[in-house]
Short mmCIF file of C-alpha atoms (C1' of nucleotides) in Angstrom, two decimals:
data_model
loop_
_atom_site.label_atom_id
_atom_site.label_comp_id
_atom_site.label_asym_id
_atom_site.label_seq_id
_atom_site.Cartn_x
_atom_site.Cartn_y
_atom_site.Cartn_z
CA MET A 1 -0.08 -0.04 0.15
CA PHE A 2 1.02 3.56 -0.79
CA GLY A 3 0.02 6.68 0.69
CA LEU A 4 -0.25 10.37 -0.15
CA ALA A 5 -0.18 13.33 2.48
CA ASP A 6 -1.46 16.26 0.99
CA CYS A 7 -1.68 19.71 2.60
CA ASN A 8 -4.92 21.51 2.47
CA ASN A 9 -4.72 24.92 0.56
CA PHE A 10 -0.98 25.10 1.87
CA TYR A 11 0.11 28.62 1.55
CA VAL A 12 -3.30 29.80 2.98
CA SER A 13 -2.89 27.34 5.82
CA CYS A 14 0.69 28.64 6.73
CA GLU A 15 -0.67 32.15 6.95
CA ARG A 16 -3.45 30.90 9.16
CA VAL A 17 -1.05 29.12 11.60
CA PHE A 18 0.24 32.56 12.44
CA ASN A 19 -2.74 34.46 12.36
CA PRO A 20 -5.76 32.37 13.50
CA SER A 21 -8.38 35.19 13.07
CA LEU A 22 -8.11 34.07 9.32
CA GLU A 23 -9.70 30.97 10.13
CA GLY A 24 -13.15 30.51 8.64
CA LYS A 25 -12.57 33.59 6.38
CA PRO A 26 -11.86 33.87 2.76
CA VAL A 27 -8.08 34.19 2.24
CA VAL A 28 -5.97 33.98 -0.68
CA VAL A 29 -2.02 34.12 -1.30
CA LEU A 30 -0.74 35.74 -4.51
CA SER A 31 1.95 34.85 -6.98
CA ASN A 32 5.39 37.09 -6.94
CA ASN A 33 4.50 40.88 -7.89
CA ASP A 34 1.16 40.00 -6.26
CA GLY A 35 0.00 39.02 -9.85
CA CYS A 36 -2.32 35.90 -9.48
CA VAL A 37 -3.86 33.94 -6.95
CA ILE A 38 -2.10 30.69 -6.27
CA SER A 39 -3.62 29.75 -2.98
CA ARG A 40 -7.15 29.91 -1.84
CA SER A 41 -9.34 28.92 1.40
CA GLU A 42 -12.32 26.86 0.97
CA GLU A 43 -14.02 30.16 1.55
CA ALA A 44 -12.52 31.98 -1.10
CA LYS A 45 -13.23 29.06 -3.49
CA LYS A 46 -16.61 29.33 -2.71
CA LEU A 47 -16.81 32.78 -3.74
CA GLY A 48 -15.70 31.68 -7.20
CA ILE A 49 -11.89 32.82 -7.18
CA LYS A 50 -10.01 30.62 -9.54
CA MET A 51 -6.61 29.31 -9.12
CA GLY A 52 -4.15 31.39 -11.43
CA GLU A 53 -6.68 34.31 -11.65
CA PRO A 54 -5.29 37.73 -11.89
CA LEU A 55 -5.69 39.96 -8.79
CA PHE A 56 -6.77 42.87 -10.75
CA LYS A 57 -9.71 40.88 -12.10
CA ILE A 58 -11.01 40.20 -8.68
CA ARG A 59 -10.47 43.55 -6.95
CA ASP A 60 -14.04 44.42 -6.54
CA LEU A 61 -14.90 40.92 -5.24
CA ILE A 62 -12.28 41.19 -2.87
CA ASN A 63 -13.25 44.44 -1.33
CA LYS A 64 -16.93 43.51 -1.33
CA GLU A 65 -16.39 39.99 0.40
CA ASN A 66 -13.58 41.15 2.55
CA VAL A 67 -11.06 38.63 1.48
CA ALA A 68 -7.66 38.52 3.16
CA VAL A 69 -4.98 38.88 0.63
CA TYR A 70 -1.36 37.77 1.10
CA SER A 71 1.76 38.22 -0.92
CA SER A 72 3.82 34.76 -1.22
CA ASN A 73 6.05 34.28 1.75
CA PHE A 74 8.23 31.44 0.33
CA ALA A 75 10.50 31.56 3.36
CA LEU A 76 7.59 30.70 5.63
CA TYR A 77 6.15 28.16 3.15
CA GLY A 78 9.55 26.24 2.82
CA ASP A 79 10.12 25.94 6.75
CA MET A 80 6.54 25.03 7.49
CA SER A 81 6.96 22.29 4.89
CA GLN A 82 10.00 20.99 6.08
CA ARG A 83 8.07 20.53 9.75
CA VAL A 84 5.29 18.77 8.19
CA MET A 85 7.69 16.49 6.23
CA GLU A 86 9.56 15.75 9.40
CA THR A 87 6.43 14.72 11.39
CA LEU A 88 5.48 12.57 8.35
CA ARG A 89 8.78 10.92 8.39
CA ASP A 90 8.65 10.13 12.09
CA ALA A 91 5.19 8.41 11.68
CA VAL A 92 5.87 6.01 8.54
CA PRO A 93 8.69 3.80 7.31
CA SER A 94 9.61 5.79 4.51
CA ILE A 95 8.49 9.17 2.35
CA GLU A 96 8.97 10.65 -0.83
CA VAL A 97 8.69 14.33 -0.64
CA TYR A 98 6.94 14.84 -3.99
CA SER A 99 6.29 18.68 -3.48
CA VAL A 100 6.29 21.40 -1.03
CA ASP A 101 2.97 20.48 0.15
CA GLU A 102 2.84 16.75 -0.72
CA ALA A 103 4.69 13.63 0.24
CA PHE A 104 3.91 9.95 -0.72
CA LEU A 105 3.91 7.26 2.19
CA ASP A 106 5.65 3.77 1.53
CA LEU A 107 3.38 1.38 3.57
CA ARG A 108 4.54 -1.60 1.64
CA GLY A 109 5.05 -4.71 4.07
CA MET A 110 2.74 -3.03 6.66
CA ASN A 111 -0.28 -5.12 7.85
CA ILE A 112 -3.74 -3.68 7.19
CA PRO A 113 -4.67 -2.86 11.04
CA ASP A 114 -1.37 -0.90 11.22
CA ILE A 115 -1.79 1.06 8.15
CA LYS A 116 -5.49 1.88 9.35
CA LYS A 117 -4.03 3.13 12.62
CA ILE A 118 -1.38 5.30 10.81
CA GLY A 119 -4.29 6.62 8.53
CA GLU A 120 -6.42 7.70 11.53
CA LYS A 121 -3.63 9.38 13.46
CA LEU A 122 -1.32 11.00 10.91
CA SER A 123 -3.52 14.25 10.17
CA LEU A 124 -3.97 14.72 13.91
CA ARG A 125 -0.52 14.32 14.31
CA VAL A 126 0.53 16.83 11.56
CA ARG A 127 -1.99 19.20 12.82
CA LYS A 128 -0.66 19.18 16.28
CA ASN A 129 3.04 19.40 15.50
CA THR A 130 2.68 22.01 12.91
CA GLY A 131 -0.80 23.62 12.73
CA ILE A 132 -1.31 22.50 9.13
CA PRO A 133 -4.25 20.55 8.02
CA ILE A 134 -3.79 17.65 5.73
CA SER A 135 -5.65 14.89 3.82
CA VAL A 136 -4.29 11.37 3.43
CA GLY A 137 -5.14 8.87 0.94
CA ILE A 138 -4.07 5.18 1.00
CA SER A 139 -4.47 2.69 -1.66
CA LYS A 140 -2.53 -0.09 -3.87
CA THR A 141 -0.63 2.28 -6.18
CA LYS A 142 0.69 6.02 -6.03
CA THR A 143 -2.12 6.93 -8.51
CA LEU A 144 -4.96 5.26 -6.48
CA ALA A 145 -3.58 6.97 -3.29
CA LYS A 146 -4.05 10.39 -5.29
CA VAL A 147 -7.60 9.52 -5.84
CA ALA A 148 -8.05 8.57 -2.38
CA ALA A 149 -6.54 11.71 -1.07
CA ARG A 150 -9.02 13.77 -3.31
CA VAL A 151 -11.80 11.71 -1.69
CA ALA A 152 -10.53 12.54 1.73
CA LYS A 153 -10.29 16.11 0.85
CA LYS A 154 -13.58 16.17 -0.41
CA THR A 155 -15.66 14.55 2.24
CA LEU A 156 -13.69 16.29 4.92
CA SER A 157 -13.78 12.84 6.86
CA GLU A 158 -13.25 13.82 10.62
CA ASN A 159 -9.71 11.93 10.68
CA GLY A 160 -8.71 13.36 7.04
CA CYS A 161 -7.75 10.06 5.81
CA THR A 162 -9.49 7.79 3.10
CA PHE A 163 -8.25 4.09 2.73
CA LEU A 164 -9.37 2.74 -0.52
CA GLN A 165 -8.72 -0.77 0.56
CA ASP A 166 -10.71 -3.35 -1.27
CA GLU A 167 -12.06 -3.52 -5.14
CA GLU A 168 -15.56 -2.26 -4.35
CA MET A 169 -14.39 0.82 -2.82
CA ILE A 170 -11.79 1.48 -5.36
CA ILE A 171 -14.51 1.14 -7.97
CA SER A 172 -16.78 3.49 -6.45
CA ALA A 173 -14.09 6.02 -5.93
CA LEU A 174 -13.16 5.71 -9.61
CA LYS A 175 -16.61 6.19 -10.75
CA ASN A 176 -16.56 9.57 -8.82
CA CYS A 177 -13.38 10.60 -9.98
CA LYS A 178 -13.50 12.75 -13.48
CA ALA A 179 -11.04 11.84 -16.02
CA GLY A 180 -9.20 15.21 -15.87
CA ASP A 181 -8.78 14.77 -11.94
CA ILE A 182 -6.37 11.67 -12.39
CA TRP A 183 -2.78 12.35 -11.75
CA GLY A 184 -1.27 12.47 -15.13
CA ILE A 185 -4.31 13.43 -17.05
CA GLY A 186 -4.19 17.15 -17.87
CA ARG A 187 -6.42 19.37 -19.85
CA LYS A 188 -5.52 18.33 -23.22
CA LEU A 189 -5.87 14.46 -22.69
CA SER A 190 -9.19 14.81 -20.55
CA SER A 191 -10.78 16.68 -23.45
CA PHE A 192 -9.38 13.88 -25.98
CA LEU A 193 -10.57 11.32 -23.64
CA ALA A 194 -14.04 13.15 -23.31
CA GLY A 195 -14.12 12.93 -27.31
CA ASN A 196 -13.93 9.24 -26.66
CA ARG A 197 -16.54 8.96 -24.24
CA ILE A 198 -14.21 8.45 -21.51
CA PHE A 199 -15.55 10.81 -18.60
CA THR A 200 -14.27 9.13 -15.79
CA ALA A 201 -11.49 7.14 -14.17
CA TYR A 202 -13.78 3.99 -14.07
CA ASP A 203 -14.24 4.62 -18.03
CA LEU A 204 -10.73 4.70 -18.35
CA ILE A 205 -9.92 1.53 -16.58
CA ASN A 206 -12.46 -0.01 -19.09
CA ALA A 207 -10.71 0.92 -22.14
CA PRO A 208 -8.63 -1.57 -24.05
CA GLY A 209 -5.11 -1.39 -22.82
CA ASP A 210 -3.48 -1.33 -26.43
CA TRP A 211 -5.91 1.61 -27.47
CA VAL A 212 -4.56 3.62 -24.45
CA LYS A 213 -1.01 2.61 -24.84
CA ARG A 214 -1.30 3.90 -28.77
CA ARG A 215 -3.25 7.01 -28.08
CA LEU A 216 -2.11 8.12 -24.53
CA THR A 217 1.50 6.79 -25.03
CA ILE A 218 3.44 4.94 -22.51
CA THR A 219 2.88 7.46 -19.55
CA GLY A 220 -1.03 7.15 -20.06
CA HIS A 221 -0.69 3.47 -20.00
CA ARG A 222 1.23 3.47 -16.89
CA THR A 223 -1.50 5.59 -15.51
CA TRP A 224 -4.02 2.98 -16.60
CA ARG A 225 -2.26 0.26 -15.04
CA GLU A 226 -1.80 2.16 -11.97
CA LEU A 227 -5.60 2.86 -11.73
CA ARG A 228 -6.27 -0.88 -12.32
CA GLY A 229 -4.03 -1.78 -9.23
CA GLU A 230 -0.84 -2.64 -10.87
CA SER A 231 1.79 -0.35 -9.11
CA CYS A 232 4.32 0.65 -11.59
CA ILE A 233 5.43 4.24 -10.65
CA LEU A 234 8.34 3.84 -8.69
CA PHE A 235 8.65 5.23 -5.06
CA GLU A 236 11.63 7.54 -4.78
CA GLU A 237 12.82 8.09 -1.27
CA MET A 238 15.81 10.26 -2.32
CA PRO A 239 15.02 13.15 -4.33
CA SER A 240 16.98 12.89 -7.60
CA GLU A 241 19.29 15.77 -8.72
CA LYS A 242 17.91 18.31 -10.85
CA LYS A 243 18.82 18.15 -14.54
CA GLN A 244 17.99 21.73 -15.05
CA ILE A 245 18.10 24.55 -12.67
CA CYS A 246 16.27 27.80 -13.47
CA THR A 247 15.65 31.14 -11.99
CA SER A 248 13.49 33.47 -13.65
CA ARG A 249 11.33 36.45 -12.80
CA THR A 250 8.78 39.08 -13.91
CA PHE A 251 9.99 42.49 -12.75
CA PRO A 252 7.95 44.59 -10.95
CA LEU A 253 8.39 47.31 -13.26
CA GLU A 254 9.49 47.17 -16.98
CA ILE A 255 13.18 47.67 -17.60
CA THR A 256 14.57 49.34 -20.47
CA GLN A 257 18.43 49.79 -19.61
CA ILE A 258 20.90 47.20 -20.01
CA ASP A 259 22.72 47.75 -16.93
CA GLU A 260 19.41 47.52 -14.76
CA LEU A 261 18.88 44.02 -16.76
CA TYR A 262 22.41 43.13 -15.80
CA LYS A 263 21.66 43.31 -12.21
CA ALA A 264 18.65 41.13 -12.43
CA PHE A 265 20.56 38.60 -14.39
CA ALA A 266 23.50 38.66 -11.90
CA PHE A 267 20.94 37.61 -9.31
CA PHE A 268 19.33 34.93 -11.47
CA VAL A 269 22.71 33.21 -12.28
CA SER A 270 23.96 33.56 -8.46
CA ASN A 271 20.69 32.23 -7.28
CA CYS A 272 21.04 29.13 -9.93
CA ALA A 273 24.52 28.53 -8.91
CA GLU A 274 23.65 28.38 -5.34
CA LYS A 275 21.10 25.66 -6.11
CA LEU A 276 23.61 23.90 -8.31
CA ARG A 277 26.16 23.98 -5.73
CA HIS A 278 23.71 22.67 -3.00
CA GLN A 279 23.23 19.68 -5.12
CA LYS A 280 27.13 19.26 -5.40
CA SER A 281 26.73 19.65 -9.26
CA VAL A 282 28.40 21.57 -12.15
CA CYS A 283 26.91 22.57 -15.34
CA ARG A 284 28.24 22.86 -18.74
CA GLU A 285 25.52 24.88 -20.43
CA ILE A 286 24.00 28.20 -19.61
CA VAL A 287 20.90 29.80 -21.11
CA LEU A 288 19.64 33.41 -20.80
CA PHE A 289 16.34 34.49 -22.02
CA LEU A 290 14.41 37.81 -22.04
CA LEU A 291 11.02 38.84 -23.26
CA THR A 292 8.73 42.00 -23.13
CA ASN A 293 5.18 42.10 -21.77
CA VAL A 294 3.35 39.42 -23.53
CA TYR A 295 0.01 40.67 -22.31
CA LYS A 296 0.34 44.09 -23.66
CA GLU A 297 -0.80 44.49 -26.97
CA SER A 298 0.27 48.27 -27.50
CA SER A 299 4.02 47.31 -27.65
CA PRO A 300 6.01 45.04 -30.01
CA ASP A 301 6.87 41.61 -28.48
CA TYR A 302 10.47 40.47 -28.32
CA TYR A 303 11.80 37.21 -26.97
CA ARG A 304 15.20 35.94 -27.27
CA SER A 305 17.36 33.37 -25.85
CA ILE A 306 20.93 32.32 -25.80
CA SER A 307 22.90 29.37 -24.84
CA VAL A 308 26.44 29.26 -23.88
CA GLN A 309 28.59 26.19 -23.64
CA LEU A 310 31.29 25.99 -21.05
CA GLU A 311 34.82 24.73 -22.10
CA THR A 312 34.89 23.09 -18.42
CA PRO A 313 31.90 22.46 -16.34
CA THR A 314 31.58 24.60 -13.22
CA ASP A 315 29.58 25.61 -10.24
CA SER A 316 31.40 29.22 -9.79
CA THR A 317 29.03 31.95 -9.75
CA ILE A 318 32.17 34.17 -10.87
CA GLU A 319 32.67 32.23 -14.03
CA LEU A 320 29.15 31.90 -15.00
CA MET A 321 28.59 35.50 -14.30
CA LYS A 322 31.28 36.30 -16.89
CA LYS A 323 29.12 34.52 -19.64
CA VAL A 324 26.12 36.46 -18.37
CA SER A 325 27.39 39.83 -18.98
CA VAL A 326 28.98 38.75 -22.56
CA SER A 327 25.64 36.82 -23.49
CA LEU A 328 23.22 39.73 -22.29
CA GLU A 329 24.82 41.98 -24.56
CA LYS A 330 24.09 39.82 -27.52
CA ILE A 331 20.37 39.56 -26.95
CA PHE A 332 19.71 42.93 -25.54
CA ARG A 333 18.07 45.30 -28.27
CA GLU A 334 17.53 48.89 -27.35
CA GLY A 335 14.18 50.33 -27.51
CA TYR A 336 12.24 47.58 -25.94
CA SER A 337 10.75 47.32 -22.41
CA TYR A 338 11.53 44.13 -20.83
CA LYS A 339 9.11 42.31 -18.43
CA LYS A 340 10.66 39.21 -17.77
CA GLY A 341 14.07 37.38 -17.91
CA GLY A 342 15.92 34.27 -16.46
CA VAL A 343 18.71 31.91 -16.37
CA ILE A 344 19.00 28.03 -16.99
CA LEU A 345 21.65 25.97 -16.12
CA SER A 346 21.69 22.50 -17.83
CA GLU A 347 24.02 19.80 -18.68
CA ILE A 348 24.24 19.04 -15.18
CA SER A 349 26.76 16.39 -13.78
CA GLN A 350 28.33 15.58 -10.47
CA LYS A 351 30.92 17.71 -9.56
CA SER A 352 32.92 14.74 -7.81
CA GLU A 353 32.85 12.87 -11.16
CA THR A 354 34.04 15.73 -13.31
CA SER A 355 37.79 16.51 -13.96
CA GLY A 356 38.88 20.21 -13.99
CA ASP A 357 40.58 22.07 -17.08
CA LEU A 358 44.46 21.76 -16.43
CA PHE A 359 44.67 24.96 -18.70
CA SER A 360 42.05 27.06 -17.18
CA PRO A 361 42.69 30.47 -16.18
CA TYR A 362 40.56 29.99 -13.29
CA ASP A 363 42.08 28.51 -10.07
CA SER A 364 39.03 26.14 -9.64
CA HIS A 365 40.01 25.07 -6.39
CA ARG A 366 40.02 28.50 -4.85
CA HIS A 367 36.76 29.35 -6.41
CA SER A 368 35.40 26.44 -4.86
CA THR A 369 36.71 27.57 -1.25
CA LEU A 370 35.26 31.08 -1.87
CA MET A 371 31.88 29.87 -3.08
CA CYS A 372 31.64 27.37 -0.15
CA CYS A 373 32.48 30.17 2.24
CA LEU A 374 29.83 32.29 0.48
CA ASP A 375 27.16 29.80 0.93
CA ASP A 376 27.90 29.34 4.50
CA ILE A 377 27.74 32.89 5.25
CA ASN A 378 24.11 33.07 3.56
CA VAL A 379 22.93 29.85 5.49
CA LYS A 380 24.36 31.39 8.76
CA TYR A 381 23.12 34.85 8.46
CA GLY A 382 20.28 34.55 6.07
CA LYS A 383 19.61 34.32 2.24
CA GLY A 384 21.24 37.22 0.58
CA SER A 385 23.34 38.27 3.37
CA ILE A 386 26.41 38.43 1.27
CA VAL A 387 25.86 39.09 -2.69
CA HIS A 388 28.10 39.53 -5.73
CA ALA A 389 28.65 43.42 -6.47
CA ALA A 390 27.22 42.92 -9.69
CA GLN A 391 23.71 42.20 -8.16
CA GLY A 392 23.59 45.77 -6.98
CA GLU A 393 20.87 46.07 -4.22
CA ARG A 394 18.95 42.93 -3.27
CA PHE A 395 16.61 41.76 -5.90
CA ARG A 396 12.94 42.43 -5.03
CA THR A 397 9.66 41.77 -6.56
CA GLY A 398 7.05 44.04 -5.83
CA SER A 399 5.20 42.13 -3.07
CA THR A 400 3.17 44.55 -0.66
CA ARG A 401 1.26 42.12 1.65
CA LEU A 402 3.89 40.09 3.02
CA SER A 403 3.43 38.44 6.41
CA LYS A 404 6.57 37.85 8.56
CA ARG A 405 9.02 35.23 8.42
CA TYR A 406 7.68 33.90 11.82
CA THR A 407 9.98 30.67 11.71
CA THR A 408 13.08 31.70 10.19
CA ASP A 409 13.84 35.08 11.35
CA TRP A 410 14.48 36.07 15.18
CA ALA A 411 13.45 39.41 14.35
CA ASP A 412 10.07 38.23 13.08
CA ILE A 413 9.14 35.67 15.94
CA ILE A 414 5.61 35.83 16.60
CA THR A 415 4.48 38.18 19.88
CA VAL A 416 1.89 36.83 22.08
CA LYS A 417 -0.41 39.21 23.80
CA VAL A 418 -1.90 38.56 27.11
"C1'" DT B 1 -2.64 50.06 -14.77
"C1'" DC B 2 -2.13 45.18 -12.89
"C1'" DT B 3 -1.55 38.24 -15.59
"C1'" DG B 4 4.09 33.13 -11.11
"C1'" DG B 5 7.86 30.17 -11.08
"C1'" DG B 6 9.79 26.28 -10.89
"C1'" DG B 7 10.37 21.47 -12.98
"C1'" DT B 8 9.90 16.07 -15.94
"C1'" DC B 9 9.14 13.15 -19.54
"C1'" DC B 10 7.82 11.64 -24.17
"C1'" DT B 11 7.66 11.89 -29.23
"C1'" DA B 12 8.36 12.85 -34.07
"C1'" DG B 13 11.41 13.94 -37.43
"C1'" DG B 14 16.19 14.67 -38.97
"C1'" DA B 15 20.76 13.82 -39.49
"C1'" DC B 16 23.90 10.60 -39.26
"C1'" DC B 17 26.34 5.96 -38.82
"C1'" DC B 18 27.19 0.99 -40.51
"C1'" DT C 1 6.67 -0.92 -61.39
"C1'" DC C 2 10.12 -2.84 -57.85
"C1'" DT C 3 14.46 0.51 -53.59
"C1'" DG C 4 16.92 -3.08 -46.75
"C1'" DG C 5 17.54 -3.13 -41.95
"C1'" DG C 6 19.44 -1.95 -38.08
"C1'" DG C 7 20.94 1.73 -35.02
"C1'" DT C 8 22.30 6.46 -32.14
"C1'" DC C 9 21.84 11.41 -31.27
"C1'" DC C 10 19.88 15.59 -31.41
"C1'" DT C 11 16.08 19.19 -31.22
"C1'" DA C 12 11.68 21.38 -30.95
"C1'" DG C 13 7.42 21.09 -29.19
"C1'" DG C 14 4.10 19.41 -26.67
"C1'" DA C 15 2.26 17.17 -22.77
"C1'" DC C 16 2.19 16.91 -17.53
"C1'" DC C 17 3.10 17.95 -12.34
"C1'" DC C 18 3.17 21.43 -8.17
#
DNA sequence: TCTGGGGTCCTAGGACCC
DNA sequence: TCTGGGGTCCTAGGACCC
């Protein structure tokens, strides 16, 4: 058996932990620059606020219904996520952290009564330790556990857990699961399926396997098998290394000057390189991309990207930054207003498995030592405590309704009023 | 006026090899 | 008229996830 623990309305729930007066009220959390809605409380969902909806389109509704609005506070959510994961890790033999708010639970080899016991207690335990409400789904495969977790979330069962144990329960859950709600079936595939009179997960499992394989490819066939109770998606306890690392941002204001852009790209690359070093890897390729505002019809669109191969794989921010300054000049065109940009590192490999370049003008050992020192300082004193001069002042997005970093900054620790 | 930021995997088609 | 059989690698584009 596999389980899935899924935090309910995660970002909103994090805000509520530190501001319990939000309980029972409509709350939303916004993306960077306060652009779109990315998390909604049940009350906000009931008001008809959609996922990904731009804030400016729902201003009136928010004022009228008194919706609490928060900028995204990723420092807080990341830390709360870790606390949830620790509690889960404590409670079951093994977990796979699937996303910031979800983890699969490996319950293989456990007997049914024990699984039931875990399922019943898990959400209470997470709630008690972290304040975050979760839903738990348990069944024979990861995909079925996903289905079960949806049932748990919808039915709001008192212990927050749904265990799809026998055939009968599974069938009934699949009949109530829309095809588009299946893990791995997105918008395109669900409309394709609907065209073939497949509307629910139950319809899908009754479709012929070879047809599924031909039309939905091998991944869709895997989903089909999983829904039929055959486990074929691996449980991965160790997070695998990233094959690609990206940092990109929409700028709060449009940028026209190259030196302003350079500061942003200096931030992008150093942020990427930090992630790269964190997983003890090096990269052999760096891509820069830059674009104007795609929503604005009055001004011309411009999109360009450039990719640079490195002679020697590296994890040094300094070396990467030199490539950035040259490349940026190549893709920059005067006369456009830029709205978004980013850096992607790829061709990633293990640093320990890479040999250096004997003739490199850089002393890679000294670079490594310097980068290591820099990372340590930023861990100890907080992200962005020390940056490369090229970044200028700290890169900011235009978030205006930010809550405090209650759990990661001593200055923001919560005050209790008596 | 105002529209996020990360990722992964698969396939088709072309270029090339023998 | 009829035109082999087996591969690899790369890229772009499209699908999916949170």
